[in-house]
Amino acid sequence: MEDLPTLYAAHLSRNLRRSIHTVRAYRATAVRFLAFMSRHVGGPVDRATLIKAAPSDLRAYLAHRRGEGLGNASAARELSAARDFLDWANGVGSAPRLKGPRVPKGVPRPIAPHEAIALAEEVGEAARLEWVGKRDWALLLLLYGAGLRIGEALALTGGALPLGETITVTGKRDKTRIVPLLYQVRIAIEAYVAACPWPAERAAPLFRGVRGGALSPGVVRAAVRAARGTLGLSDRTTPHALRHSFATHLLGRGADLRSLQELLGHASLGSTQIYTAVDAAHLLDVYRNAHPRA
């Protein structure tokens, strides 16, 4: 029989240029869905079996996954991935229609500018090695100052050097964009590169771990988690929150949505428009706190 999950993953990666994280997650859903269907129909599952899948089968699978503890948001993603897998296996539009769980749209939670700087300082000062402290300071400044996703920052190589007024970033689906680089961020990165015990080779990661390999996102998240506890910041203060802060603060200073879309690397303007809700929420807070009749 065909190894459908592997073929599906190759399709996502090669044809749709999805990120490795998306490919991994969607392939895992395909594996789980096939295992469930095999038990559900009482035998091996191939494309001929999948083309007969009905809404009741997807509903049963979703109920099974909900029984394993999935919340609404995770269940909605699981349903979307299972339907995409069925569309791939049997042709676009062939997956059964099924309305997924309702997931309220969340509003990004940015942190204040002084909190972003304090967070970067705390993470840098808490590092045991001086060059690691310079690395963490530079990395977090880059996330806040340029609005990068952590994966985009860690994917940078020595080929980005020498730094100029802009930096080229590769985002989701291998789309590249040019982002302005603040002078303070450039100085921080250059100080880290000068202190790093490994040479900045063109094909090597720009941000390295303590053993010289690529820096893991988990290491960065753990350092931020410890720092936010020390500073008394919200649990929502994550490396990705620095990107939200970048977007919200630019919008609050008058940046237009189209320009912000380009800077963030969003495929659609709809993804960028969530920040208008953040700005409106901030204005309402100011009004309620300041107006005598609020």
PDB file of C-alpha atoms in Angstrom:
ATOM      1  CA  MET A   1       0.000   0.000   0.000  1.00  0.00           C
ATOM      2  CA  GLU A   2       1.048   3.602  -0.554  1.00  0.00           C
ATOM      3  CA  ASP A   3       2.608   5.440   2.351  1.00  0.00           C
ATOM      4  CA  LEU A   4       0.009   8.180   2.132  1.00  0.00           C
ATOM      5  CA  PRO A   5       1.224  10.357   5.053  1.00  0.00           C
ATOM      6  CA  THR A   6       4.746  10.505   3.626  1.00  0.00           C
ATOM      7  CA  LEU A   7       3.505  11.294   0.113  1.00  0.00           C
ATOM      8  CA  TYR A   8       1.195  13.941   1.563  1.00  0.00           C
ATOM      9  CA  ALA A   9       4.050  15.517   3.523  1.00  0.00           C
ATOM     10  CA  ALA A  10       6.192  15.616   0.385  1.00  0.00           C
ATOM     11  CA  HIS A  11       3.342  17.361  -1.451  1.00  0.00           C
ATOM     12  CA  LEU A  12       3.028  19.987   1.292  1.00  0.00           C
ATOM     13  CA  SER A  13       6.748  20.630   1.351  1.00  0.00           C
ATOM     14  CA  ARG A  14       7.567  20.477  -2.359  1.00  0.00           C
ATOM     15  CA  ASN A  15       4.424  21.810  -4.038  1.00  0.00           C
ATOM     16  CA  LEU A  16       2.938  24.122  -1.420  1.00  0.00           C
ATOM     17  CA  ARG A  17       6.219  25.138   0.249  1.00  0.00           C
ATOM     18  CA  ARG A  18       4.740  24.832   3.705  1.00  0.00           C
ATOM     19  CA  SER A  19       7.031  25.266   6.716  1.00  0.00           C
ATOM     20  CA  ILE A  20       8.637  22.212   8.304  1.00  0.00           C
ATOM     21  CA  HIS A  21       6.443  22.725  11.376  1.00  0.00           C
ATOM     22  CA  THR A  22       3.250  22.709   9.301  1.00  0.00           C
ATOM     23  CA  VAL A  23       4.403  19.657   7.351  1.00  0.00           C
ATOM     24  CA  ARG A  24       5.201  17.801  10.569  1.00  0.00           C
ATOM     25  CA  ALA A  25       1.855  18.675  12.157  1.00  0.00           C
ATOM     26  CA  TYR A  26      -0.238  17.840   9.073  1.00  0.00           C
ATOM     27  CA  ARG A  27       1.599  14.562   8.512  1.00  0.00           C
ATOM     28  CA  ALA A  28       0.937  13.600  12.155  1.00  0.00           C
ATOM     29  CA  THR A  29      -2.779  14.304  11.626  1.00  0.00           C
ATOM     30  CA  ALA A  30      -2.771  12.128   8.495  1.00  0.00           C
ATOM     31  CA  VAL A  31      -1.192   9.267  10.458  1.00  0.00           C
ATOM     32  CA  ARG A  32      -3.741   9.597  13.261  1.00  0.00           C
ATOM     33  CA  PHE A  33      -6.657   9.860  10.854  1.00  0.00           C
ATOM     34  CA  LEU A  34      -5.603   6.741   8.915  1.00  0.00           C
ATOM     35  CA  ALA A  35      -5.163   4.771  12.148  1.00  0.00           C
ATOM     36  CA  PHE A  36      -8.632   5.855  13.292  1.00  0.00           C
ATOM     37  CA  MET A  37     -10.226   5.006   9.942  1.00  0.00           C
ATOM     38  CA  SER A  38      -8.576   1.590   9.954  1.00  0.00           C
ATOM     39  CA  ARG A  39     -10.252   0.820  13.277  1.00  0.00           C
ATOM     40  CA  HIS A  40     -13.444   2.532  12.165  1.00  0.00           C
ATOM     41  CA  VAL A  41     -13.899   0.437   9.001  1.00  0.00           C
ATOM     42  CA  GLY A  42     -12.231  -2.670  10.375  1.00  0.00           C
ATOM     43  CA  GLY A  43      -9.466  -3.014   7.801  1.00  0.00           C
ATOM     44  CA  PRO A  44      -6.667  -1.367   5.850  1.00  0.00           C
ATOM     45  CA  VAL A  45      -7.321   2.078   4.413  1.00  0.00           C
ATOM     46  CA  ASP A  46      -6.295   3.228   0.942  1.00  0.00           C
ATOM     47  CA  ARG A  47      -7.381   6.011  -1.413  1.00  0.00           C
ATOM     48  CA  ALA A  48     -10.451   4.021  -2.445  1.00  0.00           C
ATOM     49  CA  THR A  49     -11.523   3.865   1.201  1.00  0.00           C
ATOM     50  CA  LEU A  50     -10.841   7.531   1.782  1.00  0.00           C
ATOM     51  CA  ILE A  51     -12.940   8.661  -1.158  1.00  0.00           C
ATOM     52  CA  LYS A  52     -15.926   7.086   0.586  1.00  0.00           C
ATOM     53  CA  ALA A  53     -15.338   9.065   3.782  1.00  0.00           C
ATOM     54  CA  ALA A  54     -18.520  10.798   4.919  1.00  0.00           C
ATOM     55  CA  PRO A  55     -19.178  13.711   7.282  1.00  0.00           C
ATOM     56  CA  SER A  56     -20.087  11.133   9.940  1.00  0.00           C
ATOM     57  CA  ASP A  57     -16.568   9.669   9.696  1.00  0.00           C
ATOM     58  CA  LEU A  58     -14.961  13.057  10.211  1.00  0.00           C
ATOM     59  CA  ARG A  59     -17.381  13.774  13.047  1.00  0.00           C
ATOM     60  CA  ALA A  60     -16.472  10.473  14.706  1.00  0.00           C
ATOM     61  CA  TYR A  61     -12.760  11.226  14.314  1.00  0.00           C
ATOM     62  CA  LEU A  62     -13.196  14.665  15.815  1.00  0.00           C
ATOM     63  CA  ALA A  63     -15.146  13.213  18.739  1.00  0.00           C
ATOM     64  CA  HIS A  64     -12.334  10.682  19.245  1.00  0.00           C
ATOM     65  CA  ARG A  65      -9.728  13.446  19.327  1.00  0.00           C
ATOM     66  CA  ARG A  66     -11.864  15.594  21.624  1.00  0.00           C
ATOM     67  CA  GLY A  67     -12.014  12.608  23.942  1.00  0.00           C
ATOM     68  CA  GLU A  68      -8.216  12.732  24.082  1.00  0.00           C
ATOM     69  CA  GLY A  69      -8.401  16.233  25.501  1.00  0.00           C
ATOM     70  CA  LEU A  70      -8.290  18.568  22.489  1.00  0.00           C
ATOM     71  CA  GLY A  71      -9.726  22.033  23.021  1.00  0.00           C
ATOM     72  CA  ASN A  72     -11.719  23.962  20.437  1.00  0.00           C
ATOM     73  CA  ALA A  73      -8.746  25.598  18.742  1.00  0.00           C
ATOM     74  CA  SER A  74      -6.753  22.360  18.482  1.00  0.00           C
ATOM     75  CA  ALA A  75      -9.819  20.430  17.309  1.00  0.00           C
ATOM     76  CA  ALA A  76     -10.468  23.018  14.596  1.00  0.00           C
ATOM     77  CA  ARG A  77      -6.864  22.703  13.374  1.00  0.00           C
ATOM     78  CA  GLU A  78      -7.120  18.909  13.441  1.00  0.00           C
ATOM     79  CA  LEU A  79     -10.307  18.976  11.373  1.00  0.00           C
ATOM     80  CA  SER A  80      -8.750  21.394   8.884  1.00  0.00           C
ATOM     81  CA  ALA A  81      -5.677  19.167   8.489  1.00  0.00           C
ATOM     82  CA  ALA A  82      -7.786  16.001   8.080  1.00  0.00           C
ATOM     83  CA  ARG A  83      -9.941  17.655   5.406  1.00  0.00           C
ATOM     84  CA  ASP A  84      -6.827  18.911   3.600  1.00  0.00           C
ATOM     85  CA  PHE A  85      -5.413  15.385   3.638  1.00  0.00           C
ATOM     86  CA  LEU A  86      -8.628  14.016   2.142  1.00  0.00           C
ATOM     87  CA  ASP A  87      -8.619  16.738  -0.512  1.00  0.00           C
ATOM     88  CA  TRP A  88      -5.071  15.780  -1.461  1.00  0.00           C
ATOM     89  CA  ALA A  89      -5.779  12.035  -1.486  1.00  0.00           C
ATOM     90  CA  ASN A  90      -8.890  12.222  -3.655  1.00  0.00           C
ATOM     91  CA  GLY A  91      -8.850  15.569  -5.419  1.00  0.00           C
ATOM     92  CA  VAL A  92      -9.493  19.153  -4.348  1.00  0.00           C
ATOM     93  CA  GLY A  93     -13.011  19.654  -3.016  1.00  0.00           C
ATOM     94  CA  SER A  94     -13.610  15.967  -2.372  1.00  0.00           C
ATOM     95  CA  ALA A  95     -13.421  16.129   1.425  1.00  0.00           C
ATOM     96  CA  PRO A  96     -16.765  15.988   3.258  1.00  0.00           C
ATOM     97  CA  ARG A  97     -18.080  19.319   4.460  1.00  0.00           C
ATOM     98  CA  LEU A  98     -18.229  19.597   8.220  1.00  0.00           C
ATOM     99  CA  LYS A  99     -18.459  22.692  10.361  1.00  0.00           C
ATOM    100  CA  GLY A 100     -15.697  22.775  12.921  1.00  0.00           C
ATOM    101  CA  PRO A 101     -15.751  24.014  16.525  1.00  0.00           C
ATOM    102  CA  ARG A 102     -16.172  27.749  16.975  1.00  0.00           C
ATOM    103  CA  VAL A 103     -12.908  29.412  17.914  1.00  0.00           C
ATOM    104  CA  PRO A 104     -13.124  33.025  19.075  1.00  0.00           C
ATOM    105  CA  LYS A 105     -10.516  35.225  17.447  1.00  0.00           C
ATOM    106  CA  GLY A 106      -7.941  36.194  20.010  1.00  0.00           C
ATOM    107  CA  VAL A 107      -6.384  39.618  20.162  1.00  0.00           C
ATOM    108  CA  PRO A 108      -2.563  39.680  20.339  1.00  0.00           C
ATOM    109  CA  ARG A 109      -1.219  40.765  23.704  1.00  0.00           C
ATOM    110  CA  PRO A 110       1.725  43.111  23.150  1.00  0.00           C
ATOM    111  CA  ILE A 111       3.998  44.344  25.918  1.00  0.00           C
ATOM    112  CA  ALA A 112       5.048  47.941  26.488  1.00  0.00           C
ATOM    113  CA  PRO A 113       8.309  49.206  24.917  1.00  0.00           C
ATOM    114  CA  HIS A 114      10.056  49.508  28.285  1.00  0.00           C
ATOM    115  CA  GLU A 115       9.007  45.938  29.138  1.00  0.00           C
ATOM    116  CA  ALA A 116      10.433  44.627  25.851  1.00  0.00           C
ATOM    117  CA  ILE A 117      13.789  46.269  26.578  1.00  0.00           C
ATOM    118  CA  ALA A 118      13.762  45.146  30.215  1.00  0.00           C
ATOM    119  CA  LEU A 119      13.037  41.586  29.103  1.00  0.00           C
ATOM    120  CA  ALA A 120      15.952  41.569  26.654  1.00  0.00           C
ATOM    121  CA  GLU A 121      18.264  43.051  29.292  1.00  0.00           C
ATOM    122  CA  GLU A 122      17.226  40.500  31.932  1.00  0.00           C
ATOM    123  CA  VAL A 123      17.717  37.545  29.572  1.00  0.00           C
ATOM    124  CA  GLY A 124      21.129  38.874  28.507  1.00  0.00           C
ATOM    125  CA  GLU A 125      22.310  39.536  32.056  1.00  0.00           C
ATOM    126  CA  ALA A 126      21.130  36.133  33.310  1.00  0.00           C
ATOM    127  CA  ALA A 127      23.313  34.239  30.798  1.00  0.00           C
ATOM    128  CA  ARG A 128      26.264  32.391  32.306  1.00  0.00           C
ATOM    129  CA  LEU A 129      28.633  33.211  29.444  1.00  0.00           C
ATOM    130  CA  GLU A 130      29.303  36.762  28.313  1.00  0.00           C
ATOM    131  CA  TRP A 131      28.985  35.972  24.607  1.00  0.00           C
ATOM    132  CA  VAL A 132      25.704  34.136  25.234  1.00  0.00           C
ATOM    133  CA  GLY A 133      24.369  37.212  27.009  1.00  0.00           C
ATOM    134  CA  LYS A 134      25.305  39.353  24.000  1.00  0.00           C
ATOM    135  CA  ARG A 135      23.633  36.787  21.723  1.00  0.00           C
ATOM    136  CA  ASP A 136      20.377  36.778  23.659  1.00  0.00           C
ATOM    137  CA  TRP A 137      20.293  40.573  23.924  1.00  0.00           C
ATOM    138  CA  ALA A 138      20.849  40.901  20.162  1.00  0.00           C
ATOM    139  CA  LEU A 139      18.295  38.222  19.295  1.00  0.00           C
ATOM    140  CA  LEU A 140      15.482  39.654  21.412  1.00  0.00           C
ATOM    141  CA  LEU A 141      16.196  43.174  20.169  1.00  0.00           C
ATOM    142  CA  LEU A 142      15.946  41.818  16.627  1.00  0.00           C
ATOM    143  CA  LEU A 143      12.567  40.195  17.336  1.00  0.00           C
ATOM    144  CA  TYR A 144      11.202  43.427  18.763  1.00  0.00           C
ATOM    145  CA  GLY A 145      12.998  45.881  16.487  1.00  0.00           C
ATOM    146  CA  ALA A 146      12.268  44.088  13.205  1.00  0.00           C
ATOM    147  CA  GLY A 147       9.116  42.091  14.023  1.00  0.00           C
ATOM    148  CA  LEU A 148      10.619  38.736  13.109  1.00  0.00           C
ATOM    149  CA  ARG A 149       9.219  35.356  14.015  1.00  0.00           C
ATOM    150  CA  ILE A 150      11.691  33.456  16.168  1.00  0.00           C
ATOM    151  CA  GLY A 151      12.105  30.831  13.429  1.00  0.00           C
ATOM    152  CA  GLU A 152      12.956  33.556  10.912  1.00  0.00           C
ATOM    153  CA  ALA A 153      15.614  35.035  13.192  1.00  0.00           C
ATOM    154  CA  LEU A 154      17.193  31.659  13.952  1.00  0.00           C
ATOM    155  CA  ALA A 155      17.236  30.802  10.234  1.00  0.00           C
ATOM    156  CA  LEU A 156      19.563  33.738   9.512  1.00  0.00           C
ATOM    157  CA  THR A 157      23.089  32.761   8.529  1.00  0.00           C
ATOM    158  CA  GLY A 158      26.461  34.449   8.396  1.00  0.00           C
ATOM    159  CA  GLY A 159      25.528  35.395   4.847  1.00  0.00           C
ATOM    160  CA  ALA A 160      23.514  38.279   6.345  1.00  0.00           C
ATOM    161  CA  LEU A 161      26.813  39.925   7.309  1.00  0.00           C
ATOM    162  CA  PRO A 162      28.009  42.610   7.018  1.00  0.00           C
ATOM    163  CA  LEU A 163      24.823  44.252   8.221  1.00  0.00           C
ATOM    164  CA  GLY A 164      23.351  47.301   6.547  1.00  0.00           C
ATOM    165  CA  GLU A 165      20.217  49.357   7.003  1.00  0.00           C
ATOM    166  CA  THR A 166      18.009  46.423   5.954  1.00  0.00           C
ATOM    167  CA  ILE A 167      18.045  42.663   6.310  1.00  0.00           C
ATOM    168  CA  THR A 168      16.551  40.000   4.043  1.00  0.00           C
ATOM    169  CA  VAL A 169      14.319  37.542   5.895  1.00  0.00           C
ATOM    170  CA  THR A 170      12.905  34.238   4.682  1.00  0.00           C
ATOM    171  CA  GLY A 171       9.440  33.667   6.102  1.00  0.00           C
ATOM    172  CA  LYS A 172       6.647  31.142   5.692  1.00  0.00           C
ATOM    173  CA  ARG A 173       6.514  29.231   2.401  1.00  0.00           C
ATOM    174  CA  ASP A 174      10.072  30.447   1.694  1.00  0.00           C
ATOM    175  CA  LYS A 175       8.838  33.951   0.879  1.00  0.00           C
ATOM    176  CA  THR A 176      11.506  36.597   1.343  1.00  0.00           C
ATOM    177  CA  ARG A 177      11.026  40.166   2.483  1.00  0.00           C
ATOM    178  CA  ILE A 178      13.285  43.091   3.280  1.00  0.00           C
ATOM    179  CA  VAL A 179      13.005  44.562   6.764  1.00  0.00           C
ATOM    180  CA  PRO A 180      14.639  47.773   8.024  1.00  0.00           C
ATOM    181  CA  LEU A 181      17.289  47.175  10.672  1.00  0.00           C
ATOM    182  CA  LEU A 182      17.500  49.719  13.489  1.00  0.00           C
ATOM    183  CA  TYR A 183      20.948  51.065  14.314  1.00  0.00           C
ATOM    184  CA  GLN A 184      20.681  49.781  17.912  1.00  0.00           C
ATOM    185  CA  VAL A 185      19.816  46.272  16.688  1.00  0.00           C
ATOM    186  CA  ARG A 186      22.691  46.304  14.200  1.00  0.00           C
ATOM    187  CA  ILE A 187      25.176  47.334  16.903  1.00  0.00           C
ATOM    188  CA  ALA A 188      23.906  44.594  19.238  1.00  0.00           C
ATOM    189  CA  ILE A 189      24.263  41.900  16.574  1.00  0.00           C
ATOM    190  CA  GLU A 190      27.738  43.086  15.615  1.00  0.00           C
ATOM    191  CA  ALA A 191      28.817  43.027  19.288  1.00  0.00           C
ATOM    192  CA  TYR A 192      27.527  39.454  19.585  1.00  0.00           C
ATOM    193  CA  VAL A 193      29.309  38.352  16.390  1.00  0.00           C
ATOM    194  CA  ALA A 194      32.575  39.865  17.645  1.00  0.00           C
ATOM    195  CA  ALA A 195      32.250  38.009  20.975  1.00  0.00           C
ATOM    196  CA  CYS A 196      31.048  34.673  19.570  1.00  0.00           C
ATOM    197  CA  PRO A 197      33.757  31.972  19.798  1.00  0.00           C
ATOM    198  CA  TRP A 198      32.774  30.591  16.385  1.00  0.00           C
ATOM    199  CA  PRO A 199      33.480  32.407  13.118  1.00  0.00           C
ATOM    200  CA  ALA A 200      30.533  33.871  11.223  1.00  0.00           C
ATOM    201  CA  GLU A 201      30.682  31.545   8.222  1.00  0.00           C
ATOM    202  CA  ARG A 202      28.388  32.355   5.332  1.00  0.00           C
ATOM    203  CA  ALA A 203      26.430  29.069   5.440  1.00  0.00           C
ATOM    204  CA  ALA A 204      26.500  28.654   9.241  1.00  0.00           C
ATOM    205  CA  PRO A 205      23.743  29.848  11.604  1.00  0.00           C
ATOM    206  CA  LEU A 206      24.137  33.444  12.718  1.00  0.00           C
ATOM    207  CA  PHE A 207      22.781  32.669  16.194  1.00  0.00           C
ATOM    208  CA  ARG A 208      24.607  29.691  17.657  1.00  0.00           C
ATOM    209  CA  GLY A 209      24.062  27.472  20.662  1.00  0.00           C
ATOM    210  CA  VAL A 210      26.744  26.973  23.309  1.00  0.00           C
ATOM    211  CA  ARG A 211      28.202  24.043  21.370  1.00  0.00           C
ATOM    212  CA  GLY A 212      28.359  25.905  18.102  1.00  0.00           C
ATOM    213  CA  GLY A 213      25.295  24.437  16.414  1.00  0.00           C
ATOM    214  CA  ALA A 214      22.070  26.228  15.523  1.00  0.00           C
ATOM    215  CA  LEU A 215      20.391  27.857  18.522  1.00  0.00           C
ATOM    216  CA  SER A 216      17.205  26.049  19.548  1.00  0.00           C
ATOM    217  CA  PRO A 217      13.961  28.038  19.906  1.00  0.00           C
ATOM    218  CA  GLY A 218      13.303  26.098  23.107  1.00  0.00           C
ATOM    219  CA  VAL A 219      16.430  27.571  24.711  1.00  0.00           C
ATOM    220  CA  VAL A 220      15.226  31.085  23.902  1.00  0.00           C
ATOM    221  CA  ARG A 221      11.706  30.414  25.187  1.00  0.00           C
ATOM    222  CA  ALA A 222      13.065  28.974  28.446  1.00  0.00           C
ATOM    223  CA  ALA A 223      15.276  32.041  28.998  1.00  0.00           C
ATOM    224  CA  VAL A 224      12.331  34.376  28.345  1.00  0.00           C
ATOM    225  CA  ARG A 225      10.130  32.329  30.694  1.00  0.00           C
ATOM    226  CA  ALA A 226      12.674  32.707  33.519  1.00  0.00           C
ATOM    227  CA  ALA A 227      13.123  36.423  32.842  1.00  0.00           C
ATOM    228  CA  ARG A 228       9.418  37.228  32.814  1.00  0.00           C
ATOM    229  CA  GLY A 229       9.088  35.519  36.190  1.00  0.00           C
ATOM    230  CA  THR A 230      11.868  37.696  37.582  1.00  0.00           C
ATOM    231  CA  LEU A 231      10.320  40.848  36.117  1.00  0.00           C
ATOM    232  CA  GLY A 232       6.744  39.921  37.072  1.00  0.00           C
ATOM    233  CA  LEU A 233       5.503  40.023  33.490  1.00  0.00           C
ATOM    234  CA  SER A 234       2.474  38.153  32.147  1.00  0.00           C
ATOM    235  CA  ASP A 235       2.638  34.511  31.057  1.00  0.00           C
ATOM    236  CA  ARG A 236       1.810  35.824  27.591  1.00  0.00           C
ATOM    237  CA  THR A 237       5.237  37.450  27.433  1.00  0.00           C
ATOM    238  CA  THR A 238       6.919  35.149  24.940  1.00  0.00           C
ATOM    239  CA  PRO A 239       9.416  35.691  22.105  1.00  0.00           C
ATOM    240  CA  HIS A 240       6.436  35.912  19.728  1.00  0.00           C
ATOM    241  CA  ALA A 241       4.890  38.643  21.892  1.00  0.00           C
ATOM    242  CA  LEU A 242       7.811  40.845  20.849  1.00  0.00           C
ATOM    243  CA  ARG A 243       6.634  40.550  17.241  1.00  0.00           C
ATOM    244  CA  HIS A 244       3.112  41.514  18.327  1.00  0.00           C
ATOM    245  CA  SER A 245       4.569  44.484  20.186  1.00  0.00           C
ATOM    246  CA  PHE A 246       6.522  45.575  17.102  1.00  0.00           C
ATOM    247  CA  ALA A 247       3.333  45.589  15.013  1.00  0.00           C
ATOM    248  CA  THR A 248       1.126  47.231  17.628  1.00  0.00           C
ATOM    249  CA  HIS A 249       3.586  49.999  18.440  1.00  0.00           C
ATOM    250  CA  LEU A 250       4.126  50.815  14.748  1.00  0.00           C
ATOM    251  CA  LEU A 251       0.385  50.929  14.152  1.00  0.00           C
ATOM    252  CA  GLY A 252      -0.071  53.178  17.172  1.00  0.00           C
ATOM    253  CA  ARG A 253       2.505  55.579  15.724  1.00  0.00           C
ATOM    254  CA  GLY A 254       0.631  55.872  12.426  1.00  0.00           C
ATOM    255  CA  ALA A 255       1.943  53.042  10.231  1.00  0.00           C
ATOM    256  CA  ASP A 256      -0.567  51.982   7.563  1.00  0.00           C
ATOM    257  CA  LEU A 257      -1.804  48.404   7.348  1.00  0.00           C
ATOM    258  CA  ARG A 258      -0.332  47.677   3.917  1.00  0.00           C
ATOM    259  CA  SER A 259       3.160  48.672   5.008  1.00  0.00           C
ATOM    260  CA  LEU A 260       2.765  46.683   8.217  1.00  0.00           C
ATOM    261  CA  GLN A 261       1.650  43.672   6.186  1.00  0.00           C
ATOM    262  CA  GLU A 262       4.863  43.866   4.159  1.00  0.00           C
ATOM    263  CA  LEU A 263       7.041  44.221   7.241  1.00  0.00           C
ATOM    264  CA  LEU A 264       5.417  41.241   8.989  1.00  0.00           C
ATOM    265  CA  GLY A 265       5.375  39.042   5.889  1.00  0.00           C
ATOM    266  CA  HIS A 266       1.652  38.299   6.121  1.00  0.00           C
ATOM    267  CA  ALA A 267       0.161  36.635   3.040  1.00  0.00           C
ATOM    268  CA  SER A 268      -3.159  38.448   3.479  1.00  0.00           C
ATOM    269  CA  LEU A 269      -4.170  41.805   4.867  1.00  0.00           C
ATOM    270  CA  GLY A 270      -6.711  40.031   7.077  1.00  0.00           C
ATOM    271  CA  SER A 271      -3.880  38.643   9.220  1.00  0.00           C
ATOM    272  CA  THR A 272      -2.571  42.160   9.780  1.00  0.00           C
ATOM    273  CA  GLN A 273      -5.954  43.681  10.604  1.00  0.00           C
ATOM    274  CA  ILE A 274      -6.043  41.984  14.013  1.00  0.00           C
ATOM    275  CA  TYR A 275      -3.688  44.714  15.190  1.00  0.00           C
ATOM    276  CA  THR A 276      -6.340  47.363  14.607  1.00  0.00           C
ATOM    277  CA  ALA A 277      -8.358  45.602  17.303  1.00  0.00           C
ATOM    278  CA  VAL A 278      -5.364  45.811  19.639  1.00  0.00           C
ATOM    279  CA  ASP A 279      -5.000  49.519  19.023  1.00  0.00           C
ATOM    280  CA  ALA A 280      -8.742  50.104  19.498  1.00  0.00           C
ATOM    281  CA  ALA A 281      -8.661  48.122  22.740  1.00  0.00           C
ATOM    282  CA  HIS A 282      -5.793  50.301  23.978  1.00  0.00           C
ATOM    283  CA  LEU A 283      -7.730  53.481  23.158  1.00  0.00           C
ATOM    284  CA  LEU A 284     -10.756  52.174  25.039  1.00  0.00           C
ATOM    285  CA  ASP A 285      -8.614  51.393  28.072  1.00  0.00           C
ATOM    286  CA  VAL A 286      -7.187  54.918  28.024  1.00  0.00           C
ATOM    287  CA  TYR A 287     -10.692  56.367  27.688  1.00  0.00           C
ATOM    288  CA  ARG A 288     -12.141  54.282  30.519  1.00  0.00           C
ATOM    289  CA  ASN A 289      -9.239  55.099  32.821  1.00  0.00           C
ATOM    290  CA  ALA A 290      -9.135  58.829  32.055  1.00  0.00           C
ATOM    291  CA  HIS A 291     -12.627  60.027  31.257  1.00  0.00           C
ATOM    292  CA  PRO A 292     -14.516  61.233  34.361  1.00  0.00           C
ATOM    293  CA  ARG A 293     -17.786  59.692  33.144  1.00  0.00           C
ATOM    294  CA  ALA A 294     -16.390  56.472  31.672  1.00  0.00           C
TER     295      ALA A 294
END
